[in-house]
Tab-separated table of C-alpha atoms in Angstrom:
chain	number	residue	atom	x	y	z
F	1	MET	CA	0.012	68.456	55.998
F	2	ARG	CA	2.241	66.597	53.548
F	3	TRP	CA	0.958	68.740	50.685
F	4	PHE	CA	2.183	71.828	52.539
F	5	GLU	CA	5.603	70.259	53.047
F	6	ILE	CA	5.877	69.399	49.348
F	7	ALA	CA	4.742	72.895	48.309
F	8	LEU	CA	7.228	74.499	50.701
F	9	VAL	CA	10.142	72.468	49.335
F	10	VAL	CA	9.173	73.123	45.700
F	11	LEU	CA	8.748	76.877	46.234
F	12	THR	CA	12.015	77.136	48.156
F	13	LEU	CA	13.936	75.303	45.428
F	14	PHE	CA	12.288	77.316	42.647
F	15	THR	CA	12.896	80.727	44.205
F	16	GLY	CA	16.422	79.719	45.189
F	17	LEU	CA	17.284	78.593	41.663
F	18	VAL	CA	15.819	81.780	40.151
F	19	TRP	CA	17.820	83.902	42.616
F	20	LEU	CA	21.033	81.962	41.870
F	21	LEU	CA	20.502	82.098	38.095
F	22	ASP	CA	19.911	85.823	38.271
F	23	LYS	CA	23.014	86.390	40.380
F	24	LEU	CA	25.277	84.352	38.092
F	25	VAL	CA	23.836	85.095	34.634
F	26	LEU	CA	20.726	87.238	34.240
F	27	ALA	CA	21.892	90.287	36.209
F	28	LYS	CA	25.049	90.539	34.105
F	29	ARG	CA	23.017	90.341	30.901
F	30	ARG	CA	20.652	93.096	32.050
F	31	GLU	CA	23.611	95.284	32.978
F	32	ALA	CA	25.178	94.765	29.559
F	33	ARG	CA	21.935	95.668	27.748
F	34	GLN	CA	21.030	98.577	29.990
F	35	GLY	CA	20.584	101.787	28.046
F	36	LEU	CA	20.248	99.992	24.717
F	37	LEU	CA	17.124	97.884	24.487
F	38	ASP	CA	16.616	97.185	28.192
F	39	ASP	CA	15.808	99.496	31.085
F	40	GLY	CA	17.689	97.195	33.478
F	41	LYS	CA	14.693	96.411	35.663
F	42	GLU	CA	14.442	92.955	37.229
F	43	PRO	CA	11.702	90.663	35.860
F	44	ILE	CA	8.855	90.242	38.298
F	45	VAL	CA	9.699	86.541	38.812
F	46	VAL	CA	13.241	87.459	39.841
F	47	ASP	CA	12.019	90.264	42.082
F	48	TYR	CA	9.572	88.009	43.951
F	49	SER	CA	12.058	85.136	44.153
F	50	LYS	CA	14.719	87.327	45.768
F	51	ALA	CA	12.160	88.627	48.253
F	52	PHE	CA	10.629	85.285	49.232
F	53	PHE	CA	13.564	82.855	49.051
F	54	PRO	CA	15.174	83.845	52.392
F	55	VAL	CA	11.826	83.600	54.194
F	56	LEU	CA	10.945	80.248	52.615
F	57	ALA	CA	14.417	78.864	53.346
F	58	VAL	CA	14.216	79.821	57.026
F	59	VAL	CA	10.720	78.315	57.396
F	60	LEU	CA	11.812	75.104	55.651
F	61	ILE	CA	14.878	74.696	57.880
F	62	LEU	CA	12.902	75.369	61.061
F	63	ARG	CA	10.039	72.985	60.144
F	64	SER	CA	12.323	70.222	58.905
F	65	PHE	CA	15.107	70.237	61.475
F	66	VAL	CA	14.069	72.245	64.560
F	67	ALA	CA	10.360	72.324	65.458
F	68	GLU	CA	7.101	71.849	63.597
F	69	PRO	CA	3.544	72.742	64.662
F	70	PHE	CA	0.772	70.142	64.629
F	71	ARG	CA	-2.917	70.286	65.502
F	72	ILE	CA	-4.511	67.456	67.468
F	73	PRO	CA	-7.372	66.141	65.287
F	74	SER	CA	-9.028	63.637	67.654
F	75	ASN	CA	-9.658	62.642	71.269
F	76	SER	CA	-7.331	59.625	71.256
F	77	MET	CA	-4.726	61.280	73.528
F	78	MET	CA	-7.127	62.625	76.169
F	79	PRO	CA	-6.631	63.783	78.872
F	80	THR	CA	-3.014	64.664	77.952
F	81	LEU	CA	-3.970	66.318	74.661
F	82	LEU	CA	-7.375	67.572	73.582
F	83	THR	CA	-8.913	68.072	70.174
F	84	GLY	CA	-7.953	71.590	69.124
F	85	ASP	CA	-4.587	71.640	70.877
F	86	PHE	CA	-1.793	73.067	68.733
F	87	ILE	CA	1.499	71.486	69.734
F	88	LEU	CA	5.164	71.882	68.891
F	89	VAL	CA	7.166	68.837	67.863
F	90	ASN	CA	10.917	68.601	68.331
F	91	LYS	CA	12.266	67.451	64.957
F	92	PHE	CA	15.849	66.634	65.967
F	93	THR	CA	15.371	64.571	69.156
F	94	TYR	CA	15.331	61.321	67.176
F	95	GLY	CA	17.695	62.418	64.411
F	96	LEU	CA	17.702	64.840	61.490
F	97	ARG	CA	15.437	63.746	58.643
F	98	LEU	CA	14.910	65.028	55.138
F	99	PRO	CA	11.582	66.694	54.337
F	100	ILE	CA	8.954	64.794	52.314
F	101	ASN	CA	10.559	61.316	52.385
F	102	ASN	CA	11.479	61.496	56.108
F	103	HIS	CA	14.819	59.744	55.509
F	104	LYS	CA	17.128	59.991	58.535
F	105	VAL	CA	20.488	61.541	57.635
F	106	ILE	CA	21.953	61.999	61.135
F	107	GLY	CA	21.110	59.811	64.125
F	108	ILE	CA	20.889	61.646	67.455
F	109	GLY	CA	18.632	59.752	69.858
F	110	GLU	CA	15.918	57.120	70.165
F	111	PRO	CA	12.407	57.232	71.668
F	112	GLN	CA	11.995	56.319	75.336
F	113	ARG	CA	8.998	54.741	77.063
F	114	GLY	CA	6.486	57.459	77.800
F	115	ASP	CA	7.485	59.779	74.949
F	116	VAL	CA	4.589	61.307	73.018
F	117	VAL	CA	5.558	60.990	69.357
F	118	VAL	CA	4.235	62.191	66.013
F	119	PHE	CA	4.563	59.669	63.188
F	120	ARG	CA	3.136	58.445	59.909
F	121	PRO	CA	1.273	55.163	60.495
F	122	PRO	CA	2.137	52.322	58.112
F	123	HIS	CA	-1.464	52.022	56.880
F	124	HIS	CA	-1.905	55.809	56.377
F	125	PRO	CA	1.529	57.039	55.199
F	126	ASP	CA	0.163	60.440	54.132
F	127	GLN	CA	-1.211	61.284	57.580
F	128	ASP	CA	0.433	62.438	60.807
F	129	TRP	CA	-0.713	60.675	63.993
F	130	ILE	CA	0.262	61.109	67.637
F	131	LYS	CA	0.509	58.438	70.361
F	132	ARG	CA	2.587	57.495	73.388
F	133	VAL	CA	5.493	55.034	73.193
F	134	VAL	CA	4.733	52.090	75.494
F	135	GLY	CA	7.027	49.372	74.140
F	136	LEU	CA	10.610	49.599	72.886
F	137	PRO	CA	12.338	47.111	70.556
F	138	GLY	CA	12.522	43.739	72.303
F	139	ASP	CA	9.863	44.562	74.921
F	140	ARG	CA	6.995	42.202	75.741
F	141	VAL	CA	3.805	44.269	75.983
F	142	GLY	CA	0.491	42.979	77.289
F	143	TYR	CA	-2.926	44.579	77.553
F	144	HIS	CA	-5.694	42.768	79.440
F	145	ASP	CA	-8.704	44.124	81.340
F	146	ASN	CA	-7.505	47.748	81.016
F	147	GLN	CA	-4.131	46.760	82.435
F	148	VAL	CA	-0.830	47.346	80.595
F	149	SER	CA	2.213	45.232	81.377
F	150	VAL	CA	5.756	45.616	80.057
F	151	ASN	CA	8.224	42.733	80.230
F	152	GLY	CA	5.976	40.877	82.639
F	153	LYS	CA	5.592	43.815	85.034
F	154	ALA	CA	2.081	45.202	85.440
F	155	LEU	CA	1.983	49.003	85.453
F	156	ALA	CA	0.772	50.770	88.588
F	157	TYR	CA	-2.353	52.949	88.494
F	158	ALA	CA	-3.572	55.633	90.886
F	159	PRO	CA	-7.177	56.904	90.657
F	160	ILE	CA	-7.630	60.626	89.967
F	161	GLY	CA	-11.421	60.853	89.752
F	162	VAL	CA	-14.280	61.119	87.271
F	163	TYR	CA	-13.289	63.001	84.138
F	164	GLN	CA	-15.244	66.092	83.047
F	165	GLY	CA	-14.734	66.733	79.337
F	166	LYS	CA	-14.747	70.082	77.560
F	167	GLY	CA	-15.571	71.042	73.966
F	168	ASN	CA	-15.234	68.080	71.624
F	169	GLY	CA	-14.036	66.054	74.599
F	170	THR	CA	-17.420	66.061	76.357
F	171	GLU	CA	-18.044	62.565	74.989
F	172	MET	CA	-15.541	61.285	77.557
F	173	THR	CA	-17.346	62.867	80.520
F	174	GLY	CA	-17.865	60.192	83.150
F	175	ALA	CA	-14.757	58.201	82.243
F	176	GLU	CA	-12.355	57.259	84.998
F	177	GLU	CA	-9.135	59.270	85.028
F	178	LEU	CA	-6.055	57.436	86.281
F	179	GLN	CA	-2.368	58.139	86.687
F	180	GLU	CA	-0.368	55.446	84.941
F	181	ASP	CA	3.224	54.747	85.994
F	182	LEU	CA	5.018	53.589	82.845
F	183	LEU	CA	8.101	52.225	84.596
F	184	GLY	CA	9.008	55.622	86.032
F	185	ARG	CA	7.191	57.891	83.541
F	186	ARG	CA	3.858	59.057	84.977
F	187	HIS	CA	0.964	60.397	82.927
F	188	HIS	CA	-2.836	60.376	82.980
F	189	VAL	CA	-5.096	58.000	81.038
F	190	LEU	CA	-8.851	57.568	80.601
F	191	GLU	CA	-10.887	54.377	80.897
F	192	ARG	CA	-14.598	53.861	80.298
F	193	THR	CA	-15.788	51.622	83.113
F	194	ASN	CA	-19.423	52.717	82.782
F	195	LEU	CA	-20.052	51.065	79.409
F	196	PRO	CA	-20.685	47.423	78.392
F	197	PHE	CA	-17.570	45.448	77.426
F	198	ILE	CA	-16.272	46.166	73.943
F	199	ASP	CA	-13.250	44.942	72.012
F	200	GLN	CA	-10.354	46.780	73.640
F	201	GLY	CA	-7.579	45.279	71.581
F	202	GLU	CA	-6.434	42.875	74.269
F	203	GLY	CA	-3.409	40.714	73.607
F	204	ASP	CA	0.320	40.175	74.052
F	205	TRP	CA	3.017	41.399	71.699
F	206	ILE	CA	6.813	41.219	71.333
F	207	VAL	CA	8.162	44.400	69.747
F	208	PRO	CA	10.532	43.569	66.855
F	209	PRO	CA	13.862	45.355	66.269
F	210	GLY	CA	13.499	48.810	64.723
F	211	HIS	CA	9.862	49.148	65.821
F	212	TYR	CA	7.800	50.590	68.687
F	213	PHE	CA	4.502	49.802	70.376
F	214	VAL	CA	2.378	52.948	70.721
F	215	MET	CA	-0.928	53.605	72.478
F	216	GLY	CA	-3.272	56.525	72.976
F	217	ASP	CA	-3.924	57.772	76.508
F	218	ASN	CA	-7.677	57.532	75.844
F	219	ARG	CA	-7.535	53.757	76.031
F	220	ASP	CA	-11.075	52.987	74.884
F	221	ASN	CA	-11.011	55.496	72.025
F	222	SER	CA	-7.668	55.096	70.283
F	223	GLU	CA	-6.672	53.292	67.099
F	224	ASP	CA	-3.123	52.283	67.936
F	225	SER	CA	-0.625	49.388	67.931
F	226	ARG	CA	-3.213	47.103	69.539
F	227	TYR	CA	-5.102	47.146	66.254
F	228	TRP	CA	-2.707	47.926	63.385
F	229	GLY	CA	0.645	46.669	64.665
F	230	PHE	CA	4.070	48.113	65.360
F	231	LEU	CA	5.396	51.537	64.427
F	232	PRO	CA	8.551	51.392	62.239
F	233	GLU	CA	11.367	53.671	63.380
F	234	GLU	CA	11.623	55.269	59.938
F	235	ASN	CA	8.036	56.554	60.269
F	236	LEU	CA	8.832	58.756	63.279
F	237	ARG	CA	8.469	62.507	62.762
F	238	GLY	CA	9.449	63.881	66.157
F	239	LYS	CA	8.688	64.243	69.858
F	240	ALA	CA	5.815	66.429	71.084
F	241	PHE	CA	6.920	68.764	73.862
F	242	LEU	CA	4.672	71.837	74.194
F	243	ILE	CA	1.079	73.032	73.764
F	244	TRP	CA	1.286	76.527	72.262
F	245	MET	CA	-2.415	77.110	71.574
F	246	ASN	CA	-5.813	75.514	72.079
F	247	PHE	CA	-8.739	76.257	69.809
F	248	ASP	CA	-11.861	74.149	70.141
F	249	GLY	CA	-14.718	76.502	69.379
F	250	GLY	CA	-12.857	79.179	71.332
F	251	VAL	CA	-9.369	79.792	72.683
F	252	ASP	CA	-8.577	77.971	75.954
F	253	THR	CA	-5.693	79.983	77.405
F	254	SER	CA	-5.337	77.675	80.427
F	255	ARG	CA	-3.605	75.041	78.287
F	256	ILE	CA	-1.179	77.352	76.495
F	257	GLY	CA	2.398	76.666	77.515
F	258	ASN	CA	1.699	73.240	79.041
F	259	ARG	CA	4.578	70.805	78.717
F	260	ILE	CA	3.625	67.416	77.258
F	261	GLN	CA	4.483	64.593	79.636
């Protein structure tokens, strides 16, 4: 979606400059020539710029500093988020950032354990990914035998049952659904206990300053910090907070309006 962001900024600046130039210079020239060699009509570029600039400016401000829509492209956050979910992301929870370069201009807050965040991964800076924050700066995070630990404390798990997938998520049918207690923040995760052992990214990590350790809720089907490392703070885009539509071969109205925990 970065191309859309760039196009939106360019169009907003262009139409705004045309509108300003017309207001300060061109309109006065047309008025002076009216009745001589000019009929006084606005050029089509000016006409369209004046019509579209307010709309583009409002959309740019809302997307950059208030809330931005994203579509979930994969199953890595199942069962919390499904492929086809359209979510809203709060853009000011972690500070106001400029569009395109994502530079923070005003600091407001920092991610907490359990937050579901949208970010640009270091190895794919042109893409937007979504994961859950598991480790904060300075935390010791471990992952062994499907068990997460933070600062030496193993997280508690409560069984929910066998997961029944829908749509593109049917591949996870038969996985075990669990409630994970991330030091006071509870959410559901999936584990595949019915398959032979595969590399699950086991290890121990110490989160450096200015970075976060993120994981997908679909633990056996998520490319996350276990494989590519820590998430830099400057790559954060915002905090996911609401599912506003689901479309996975058909609209699933049961998920609309769900808060993201």
